[in-house]
Amino acid sequence: SFMTELNNLYFTLEKNLSYTPDSLKCDNKDQILSEIIEINKKENAELWKIELENYKRLVFPVISKEKIYKQVIIDLESTDYKELIKISHNQNLNLKSICFAAYLYTLVCYNLTNDITVGIVSNNRTILEDGDKLLGCFVSTIPFRFKLPENETWINILNLVDEKLIKLQKYDKFPFTEIIKTINEPVTNANPIFDTKFNYIDFHVFDEIIS
């Protein structure tokens, strides 16, 4: 975001030396206040209590005594991207929901269970105007509990995942540390809820680059 802004400012000034960027309509103080407000919303804590009631930790088979961290990156441009876009348009779903549903279904099959909890990367940016333009690391990760109904079609699964992602957008600004406290999980140096997480990255800001 910073590099795009800097690039565009450079080329704009090259054409117009008198150009002055507009000030943002919010700042980091607003961001901090938004976080405090989210922490104190009772509905946030209530939602996560219900969402994670009697959840079961997703356990992977032990393949080594050592703790292993592994990151798998899949570039959509190198997959059947056109087919995914077609599904996205036909079913009125975004690519994130489709990819996340495939990820969840794979874990369900791998673990022979229809109730899993994983992490999904989100953000806690303020929803005030220009909040998307603040520079900083506003990445967060929230738990996502997926219960797969029996005999569901792929289309229904995609829609279930998409609907839940939309629902959780209202509560994903609640800090993960507060979620842990809410469900009374012990705080340690390890994640107490999940060992695997999904991150969908789309650097759409690059589409705004001036050249």
C-alpha atoms as a PDB file:
ATOM      1  CA  SER A   1       0.000   0.000   0.000  1.00  0.00           C
ATOM      2  CA  PHE A   2       2.825   2.355   0.910  1.00  0.00           C
ATOM      3  CA  MET A   3       4.785   1.620  -2.276  1.00  0.00           C
ATOM      4  CA  THR A   4       1.679   2.153  -4.427  1.00  0.00           C
ATOM      5  CA  GLU A   5       0.945   5.458  -2.717  1.00  0.00           C
ATOM      6  CA  LEU A   6       4.578   6.587  -3.042  1.00  0.00           C
ATOM      7  CA  ASN A   7       4.722   5.566  -6.707  1.00  0.00           C
ATOM      8  CA  ASN A   8       1.494   7.408  -7.555  1.00  0.00           C
ATOM      9  CA  LEU A   9       2.595  10.501  -5.652  1.00  0.00           C
ATOM     10  CA  TYR A  10       5.875  10.548  -7.590  1.00  0.00           C
ATOM     11  CA  PHE A  11       4.227  10.376 -11.018  1.00  0.00           C
ATOM     12  CA  THR A  12       1.516  12.868 -10.042  1.00  0.00           C
ATOM     13  CA  LEU A  13       4.116  15.400  -8.840  1.00  0.00           C
ATOM     14  CA  GLU A  14       6.072  14.859 -12.036  1.00  0.00           C
ATOM     15  CA  LYS A  15       3.093  16.233 -13.936  1.00  0.00           C
ATOM     16  CA  ASN A  16       1.921  18.753 -11.352  1.00  0.00           C
ATOM     17  CA  LEU A  17       4.438  20.158  -8.840  1.00  0.00           C
ATOM     18  CA  SER A  18       1.721  22.065  -6.982  1.00  0.00           C
ATOM     19  CA  TYR A  19      -0.188  18.863  -6.143  1.00  0.00           C
ATOM     20  CA  THR A  20      -0.860  18.322  -2.436  1.00  0.00           C
ATOM     21  CA  PRO A  21      -2.259  14.996  -1.202  1.00  0.00           C
ATOM     22  CA  ASP A  22      -5.521  15.165   0.730  1.00  0.00           C
ATOM     23  CA  SER A  23      -5.390  14.379   4.424  1.00  0.00           C
ATOM     24  CA  LEU A  24      -7.042  11.147   5.547  1.00  0.00           C
ATOM     25  CA  LYS A  25     -10.401  11.455   7.277  1.00  0.00           C
ATOM     26  CA  CYS A  26      -9.209   9.221  10.133  1.00  0.00           C
ATOM     27  CA  ASP A  27      -5.902   8.469  11.857  1.00  0.00           C
ATOM     28  CA  ASN A  28      -4.249   5.957  14.182  1.00  0.00           C
ATOM     29  CA  LYS A  29      -6.045   7.440  17.170  1.00  0.00           C
ATOM     30  CA  ASP A  30      -9.347   6.479  15.549  1.00  0.00           C
ATOM     31  CA  GLN A  31      -7.947   2.994  14.923  1.00  0.00           C
ATOM     32  CA  ILE A  32      -7.051   2.548  18.600  1.00  0.00           C
ATOM     33  CA  LEU A  33     -10.426   3.864  19.756  1.00  0.00           C
ATOM     34  CA  SER A  34     -12.166   1.437  17.377  1.00  0.00           C
ATOM     35  CA  GLU A  35     -10.222  -1.469  18.896  1.00  0.00           C
ATOM     36  CA  ILE A  36     -11.190  -0.411  22.425  1.00  0.00           C
ATOM     37  CA  ILE A  37     -14.848  -0.165  21.396  1.00  0.00           C
ATOM     38  CA  GLU A  38     -14.777  -3.678  19.895  1.00  0.00           C
ATOM     39  CA  ILE A  39     -13.225  -5.123  23.069  1.00  0.00           C
ATOM     40  CA  ASN A  40     -16.048  -3.662  25.152  1.00  0.00           C
ATOM     41  CA  LYS A  41     -18.932  -4.829  22.934  1.00  0.00           C
ATOM     42  CA  LYS A  42     -20.833  -7.537  24.844  1.00  0.00           C
ATOM     43  CA  GLU A  43     -22.218  -9.060  21.640  1.00  0.00           C
ATOM     44  CA  ASN A  44     -18.681  -9.903  20.506  1.00  0.00           C
ATOM     45  CA  ALA A  45     -17.920 -12.005  23.583  1.00  0.00           C
ATOM     46  CA  GLU A  46     -21.377 -13.617  23.457  1.00  0.00           C
ATOM     47  CA  LEU A  47     -20.967 -14.636  19.813  1.00  0.00           C
ATOM     48  CA  TRP A  48     -17.591 -16.298  20.381  1.00  0.00           C
ATOM     49  CA  LYS A  49     -18.841 -18.147  23.456  1.00  0.00           C
ATOM     50  CA  ILE A  50     -21.631 -19.692  21.378  1.00  0.00           C
ATOM     51  CA  GLU A  51     -19.448 -20.228  18.311  1.00  0.00           C
ATOM     52  CA  LEU A  52     -16.748 -22.153  20.177  1.00  0.00           C
ATOM     53  CA  GLU A  53     -18.876 -24.005  22.713  1.00  0.00           C
ATOM     54  CA  ASN A  54     -17.616 -27.612  22.976  1.00  0.00           C
ATOM     55  CA  TYR A  55     -15.366 -27.151  19.939  1.00  0.00           C
ATOM     56  CA  LYS A  56     -12.772 -29.827  19.276  1.00  0.00           C
ATOM     57  CA  ARG A  57      -9.203 -28.981  18.438  1.00  0.00           C
ATOM     58  CA  LEU A  58      -8.131 -30.247  15.030  1.00  0.00           C
ATOM     59  CA  VAL A  59      -5.395 -32.784  15.744  1.00  0.00           C
ATOM     60  CA  PHE A  60      -2.867 -33.699  13.082  1.00  0.00           C
ATOM     61  CA  PRO A  61      -1.059 -37.064  13.134  1.00  0.00           C
ATOM     62  CA  VAL A  62       2.287 -36.860  14.930  1.00  0.00           C
ATOM     63  CA  ILE A  63       5.044 -37.269  12.342  1.00  0.00           C
ATOM     64  CA  SER A  64       7.901 -35.872  14.387  1.00  0.00           C
ATOM     65  CA  LYS A  65       8.753 -35.108  17.990  1.00  0.00           C
ATOM     66  CA  GLU A  66       9.869 -31.673  16.883  1.00  0.00           C
ATOM     67  CA  LYS A  67       7.367 -28.899  16.304  1.00  0.00           C
ATOM     68  CA  ILE A  68       7.090 -28.194  12.598  1.00  0.00           C
ATOM     69  CA  TYR A  69       5.820 -25.027  10.936  1.00  0.00           C
ATOM     70  CA  LYS A  70       4.902 -25.395   7.304  1.00  0.00           C
ATOM     71  CA  GLN A  71       3.523 -22.874   4.851  1.00  0.00           C
ATOM     72  CA  VAL A  72       1.854 -23.963   1.623  1.00  0.00           C
ATOM     73  CA  ILE A  73       1.397 -21.267  -1.038  1.00  0.00           C
ATOM     74  CA  ILE A  74      -0.938 -21.807  -3.976  1.00  0.00           C
ATOM     75  CA  ASP A  75      -0.872 -19.264  -6.787  1.00  0.00           C
ATOM     76  CA  LEU A  76      -4.333 -19.053  -8.326  1.00  0.00           C
ATOM     77  CA  GLU A  77      -2.889 -17.802 -11.583  1.00  0.00           C
ATOM     78  CA  SER A  78      -1.171 -21.158 -12.014  1.00  0.00           C
ATOM     79  CA  THR A  79      -4.298 -23.215 -11.273  1.00  0.00           C
ATOM     80  CA  ASP A  80      -7.562 -23.502 -13.186  1.00  0.00           C
ATOM     81  CA  TYR A  81      -8.133 -19.800 -12.604  1.00  0.00           C
ATOM     82  CA  LYS A  82     -10.643 -19.324 -15.402  1.00  0.00           C
ATOM     83  CA  GLU A  83     -12.801 -22.161 -14.054  1.00  0.00           C
ATOM     84  CA  LEU A  84     -12.747 -20.650 -10.570  1.00  0.00           C
ATOM     85  CA  ILE A  85     -13.740 -17.263 -11.974  1.00  0.00           C
ATOM     86  CA  LYS A  86     -16.597 -18.902 -13.856  1.00  0.00           C
ATOM     87  CA  ILE A  87     -17.882 -20.563 -10.679  1.00  0.00           C
ATOM     88  CA  SER A  88     -17.492 -17.289  -8.822  1.00  0.00           C
ATOM     89  CA  HIS A  89     -19.634 -15.415 -11.348  1.00  0.00           C
ATOM     90  CA  ASN A  90     -22.235 -18.141 -11.815  1.00  0.00           C
ATOM     91  CA  GLN A  91     -22.803 -18.662  -8.093  1.00  0.00           C
ATOM     92  CA  ASN A  92     -22.325 -15.025  -7.043  1.00  0.00           C
ATOM     93  CA  LEU A  93     -19.474 -15.988  -4.704  1.00  0.00           C
ATOM     94  CA  ASN A  94     -16.034 -14.480  -4.270  1.00  0.00           C
ATOM     95  CA  LEU A  95     -12.837 -16.437  -4.830  1.00  0.00           C
ATOM     96  CA  LYS A  96     -11.902 -16.324  -1.163  1.00  0.00           C
ATOM     97  CA  SER A  97     -15.040 -18.233  -0.163  1.00  0.00           C
ATOM     98  CA  ILE A  98     -14.497 -20.845  -2.877  1.00  0.00           C
ATOM     99  CA  CYS A  99     -10.845 -21.441  -1.966  1.00  0.00           C
ATOM    100  CA  PHE A 100     -11.569 -21.481   1.753  1.00  0.00           C
ATOM    101  CA  ALA A 101     -14.398 -24.007   1.276  1.00  0.00           C
ATOM    102  CA  ALA A 102     -12.015 -26.314  -0.614  1.00  0.00           C
ATOM    103  CA  TYR A 103      -9.464 -25.968   2.200  1.00  0.00           C
ATOM    104  CA  LEU A 104     -12.069 -26.822   4.854  1.00  0.00           C
ATOM    105  CA  TYR A 105     -13.442 -29.786   2.931  1.00  0.00           C
ATOM    106  CA  THR A 106      -9.935 -31.183   2.477  1.00  0.00           C
ATOM    107  CA  LEU A 107      -9.327 -31.038   6.239  1.00  0.00           C
ATOM    108  CA  VAL A 108     -12.693 -32.659   6.946  1.00  0.00           C
ATOM    109  CA  CYS A 109     -11.849 -35.567   4.650  1.00  0.00           C
ATOM    110  CA  TYR A 110      -8.307 -35.854   6.002  1.00  0.00           C
ATOM    111  CA  ASN A 111      -9.440 -35.986   9.629  1.00  0.00           C
ATOM    112  CA  LEU A 112     -12.663 -37.983   9.158  1.00  0.00           C
ATOM    113  CA  THR A 113     -14.707 -35.507  11.150  1.00  0.00           C
ATOM    114  CA  ASN A 114     -17.472 -33.094  10.210  1.00  0.00           C
ATOM    115  CA  ASP A 115     -16.705 -30.524  12.927  1.00  0.00           C
ATOM    116  CA  ILE A 116     -13.380 -28.681  12.675  1.00  0.00           C
ATOM    117  CA  THR A 117     -11.998 -25.381  13.902  1.00  0.00           C
ATOM    118  CA  VAL A 118      -9.265 -23.567  11.983  1.00  0.00           C
ATOM    119  CA  GLY A 119      -7.955 -20.035  11.782  1.00  0.00           C
ATOM    120  CA  ILE A 120      -8.677 -17.546   9.037  1.00  0.00           C
ATOM    121  CA  VAL A 121      -6.655 -14.383   8.558  1.00  0.00           C
ATOM    122  CA  SER A 122      -8.701 -11.212   8.771  1.00  0.00           C
ATOM    123  CA  ASN A 123      -8.027  -7.598   9.766  1.00  0.00           C
ATOM    124  CA  ASN A 124      -9.070  -5.232  12.516  1.00  0.00           C
ATOM    125  CA  ARG A 125      -9.015  -2.013  10.512  1.00  0.00           C
ATOM    126  CA  THR A 126     -11.428   0.686  11.589  1.00  0.00           C
ATOM    127  CA  ILE A 127     -14.516   0.908   9.372  1.00  0.00           C
ATOM    128  CA  LEU A 128     -14.370   4.707   9.371  1.00  0.00           C
ATOM    129  CA  GLU A 129     -13.882   6.499   6.073  1.00  0.00           C
ATOM    130  CA  ASP A 130     -10.279   6.143   4.823  1.00  0.00           C
ATOM    131  CA  GLY A 131      -9.631   3.370   7.359  1.00  0.00           C
ATOM    132  CA  ASP A 132      -8.485   1.197   4.462  1.00  0.00           C
ATOM    133  CA  LYS A 133      -5.759   3.751   3.682  1.00  0.00           C
ATOM    134  CA  LEU A 134      -4.092   3.827   7.098  1.00  0.00           C
ATOM    135  CA  LEU A 135      -0.564   2.421   6.945  1.00  0.00           C
ATOM    136  CA  GLY A 136       0.281  -0.247   9.490  1.00  0.00           C
ATOM    137  CA  CYS A 137      -0.080  -3.927  10.287  1.00  0.00           C
ATOM    138  CA  PHE A 138      -3.752  -4.504  11.016  1.00  0.00           C
ATOM    139  CA  VAL A 139      -3.733  -8.237  10.309  1.00  0.00           C
ATOM    140  CA  SER A 140      -5.534 -10.525  12.748  1.00  0.00           C
ATOM    141  CA  THR A 141      -6.607 -14.162  12.805  1.00  0.00           C
ATOM    142  CA  ILE A 142      -9.926 -15.465  14.136  1.00  0.00           C
ATOM    143  CA  PRO A 143     -11.237 -18.998  14.718  1.00  0.00           C
ATOM    144  CA  PHE A 144     -13.567 -20.434  12.097  1.00  0.00           C
ATOM    145  CA  ARG A 145     -15.652 -23.433  13.135  1.00  0.00           C
ATOM    146  CA  PHE A 146     -16.983 -25.495  10.261  1.00  0.00           C
ATOM    147  CA  LYS A 147     -19.682 -28.111  10.709  1.00  0.00           C
ATOM    148  CA  LEU A 148     -20.280 -30.071   7.521  1.00  0.00           C
ATOM    149  CA  PRO A 149     -23.888 -31.289   7.190  1.00  0.00           C
ATOM    150  CA  GLU A 150     -24.312 -34.773   5.757  1.00  0.00           C
ATOM    151  CA  ASN A 151     -25.024 -35.300   2.068  1.00  0.00           C
ATOM    152  CA  GLU A 152     -24.555 -31.647   1.125  1.00  0.00           C
ATOM    153  CA  THR A 153     -23.875 -30.641  -2.463  1.00  0.00           C
ATOM    154  CA  TRP A 154     -20.765 -28.636  -3.333  1.00  0.00           C
ATOM    155  CA  ILE A 155     -22.861 -25.576  -4.137  1.00  0.00           C
ATOM    156  CA  ASN A 156     -24.538 -25.713  -0.728  1.00  0.00           C
ATOM    157  CA  ILE A 157     -21.171 -26.075   1.005  1.00  0.00           C
ATOM    158  CA  LEU A 158     -19.821 -23.056  -0.871  1.00  0.00           C
ATOM    159  CA  ASN A 159     -22.838 -21.001   0.151  1.00  0.00           C
ATOM    160  CA  LEU A 160     -22.635 -22.122   3.795  1.00  0.00           C
ATOM    161  CA  VAL A 161     -18.995 -21.047   4.005  1.00  0.00           C
ATOM    162  CA  ASP A 162     -19.677 -17.757   2.228  1.00  0.00           C
ATOM    163  CA  GLU A 163     -22.626 -16.936   4.510  1.00  0.00           C
ATOM    164  CA  LYS A 164     -20.587 -17.626   7.628  1.00  0.00           C
ATOM    165  CA  LEU A 165     -17.660 -15.519   6.416  1.00  0.00           C
ATOM    166  CA  ILE A 166     -20.072 -12.632   5.900  1.00  0.00           C
ATOM    167  CA  LYS A 167     -21.610 -13.175   9.355  1.00  0.00           C
ATOM    168  CA  LEU A 168     -18.223 -13.179  11.099  1.00  0.00           C
ATOM    169  CA  GLN A 169     -17.228  -9.881   9.480  1.00  0.00           C
ATOM    170  CA  LYS A 170     -19.341  -8.232  12.180  1.00  0.00           C
ATOM    171  CA  TYR A 171     -17.273  -9.869  14.930  1.00  0.00           C
ATOM    172  CA  ASP A 172     -13.783 -10.316  13.450  1.00  0.00           C
ATOM    173  CA  LYS A 173     -12.474  -7.068  14.954  1.00  0.00           C
ATOM    174  CA  PHE A 174     -12.630  -8.677  18.420  1.00  0.00           C
ATOM    175  CA  PRO A 175      -8.963  -9.417  19.316  1.00  0.00           C
ATOM    176  CA  PHE A 176      -7.888 -13.060  19.364  1.00  0.00           C
ATOM    177  CA  THR A 177      -6.486 -12.603  22.880  1.00  0.00           C
ATOM    178  CA  GLU A 178      -9.964 -11.526  24.025  1.00  0.00           C
ATOM    179  CA  ILE A 179     -11.547 -14.558  22.338  1.00  0.00           C
ATOM    180  CA  ILE A 180      -9.197 -16.792  24.332  1.00  0.00           C
ATOM    181  CA  LYS A 181     -10.225 -15.101  27.577  1.00  0.00           C
ATOM    182  CA  THR A 182     -13.901 -15.300  26.666  1.00  0.00           C
ATOM    183  CA  ILE A 183     -13.867 -19.088  26.254  1.00  0.00           C
ATOM    184  CA  ASN A 184     -11.577 -19.550  29.269  1.00  0.00           C
ATOM    185  CA  GLU A 185      -8.738 -21.189  27.398  1.00  0.00           C
ATOM    186  CA  PRO A 186      -5.390 -21.122  29.230  1.00  0.00           C
ATOM    187  CA  VAL A 187      -2.940 -18.582  27.866  1.00  0.00           C
ATOM    188  CA  THR A 188       0.371 -20.157  26.851  1.00  0.00           C
ATOM    189  CA  ASN A 189       3.087 -19.463  24.289  1.00  0.00           C
ATOM    190  CA  ALA A 190       1.174 -21.636  21.798  1.00  0.00           C
ATOM    191  CA  ASN A 191      -2.123 -21.102  20.011  1.00  0.00           C
ATOM    192  CA  PRO A 192      -4.758 -22.733  22.265  1.00  0.00           C
ATOM    193  CA  ILE A 193      -7.468 -23.152  19.605  1.00  0.00           C
ATOM    194  CA  PHE A 194      -6.028 -24.172  16.243  1.00  0.00           C
ATOM    195  CA  ASP A 195      -2.810 -25.304  14.538  1.00  0.00           C
ATOM    196  CA  THR A 196      -3.692 -24.476  10.951  1.00  0.00           C
ATOM    197  CA  LYS A 197      -4.921 -21.279   9.343  1.00  0.00           C
ATOM    198  CA  PHE A 198      -5.972 -20.015   5.929  1.00  0.00           C
ATOM    199  CA  ASN A 199      -4.842 -16.741   4.398  1.00  0.00           C
ATOM    200  CA  TYR A 200      -6.252 -15.442   1.121  1.00  0.00           C
ATOM    201  CA  ILE A 201      -4.056 -12.654  -0.260  1.00  0.00           C
ATOM    202  CA  ASP A 202      -5.135 -10.298  -3.028  1.00  0.00           C
ATOM    203  CA  PHE A 203      -2.848  -7.297  -3.560  1.00  0.00           C
ATOM    204  CA  HIS A 204      -5.582  -5.411  -5.395  1.00  0.00           C
ATOM    205  CA  VAL A 205      -3.932  -2.122  -4.468  1.00  0.00           C
ATOM    206  CA  PHE A 206      -1.414  -2.802  -7.251  1.00  0.00           C
ATOM    207  CA  ASP A 207      -4.248  -2.278  -9.730  1.00  0.00           C
ATOM    208  CA  GLU A 208      -4.153   1.414  -8.775  1.00  0.00           C
ATOM    209  CA  ILE A 209      -0.488   1.909  -9.703  1.00  0.00           C
ATOM    210  CA  ILE A 210       0.211   4.774 -12.097  1.00  0.00           C
ATOM    211  CA  SER A 211       2.968   4.207 -14.618  1.00  0.00           C
END
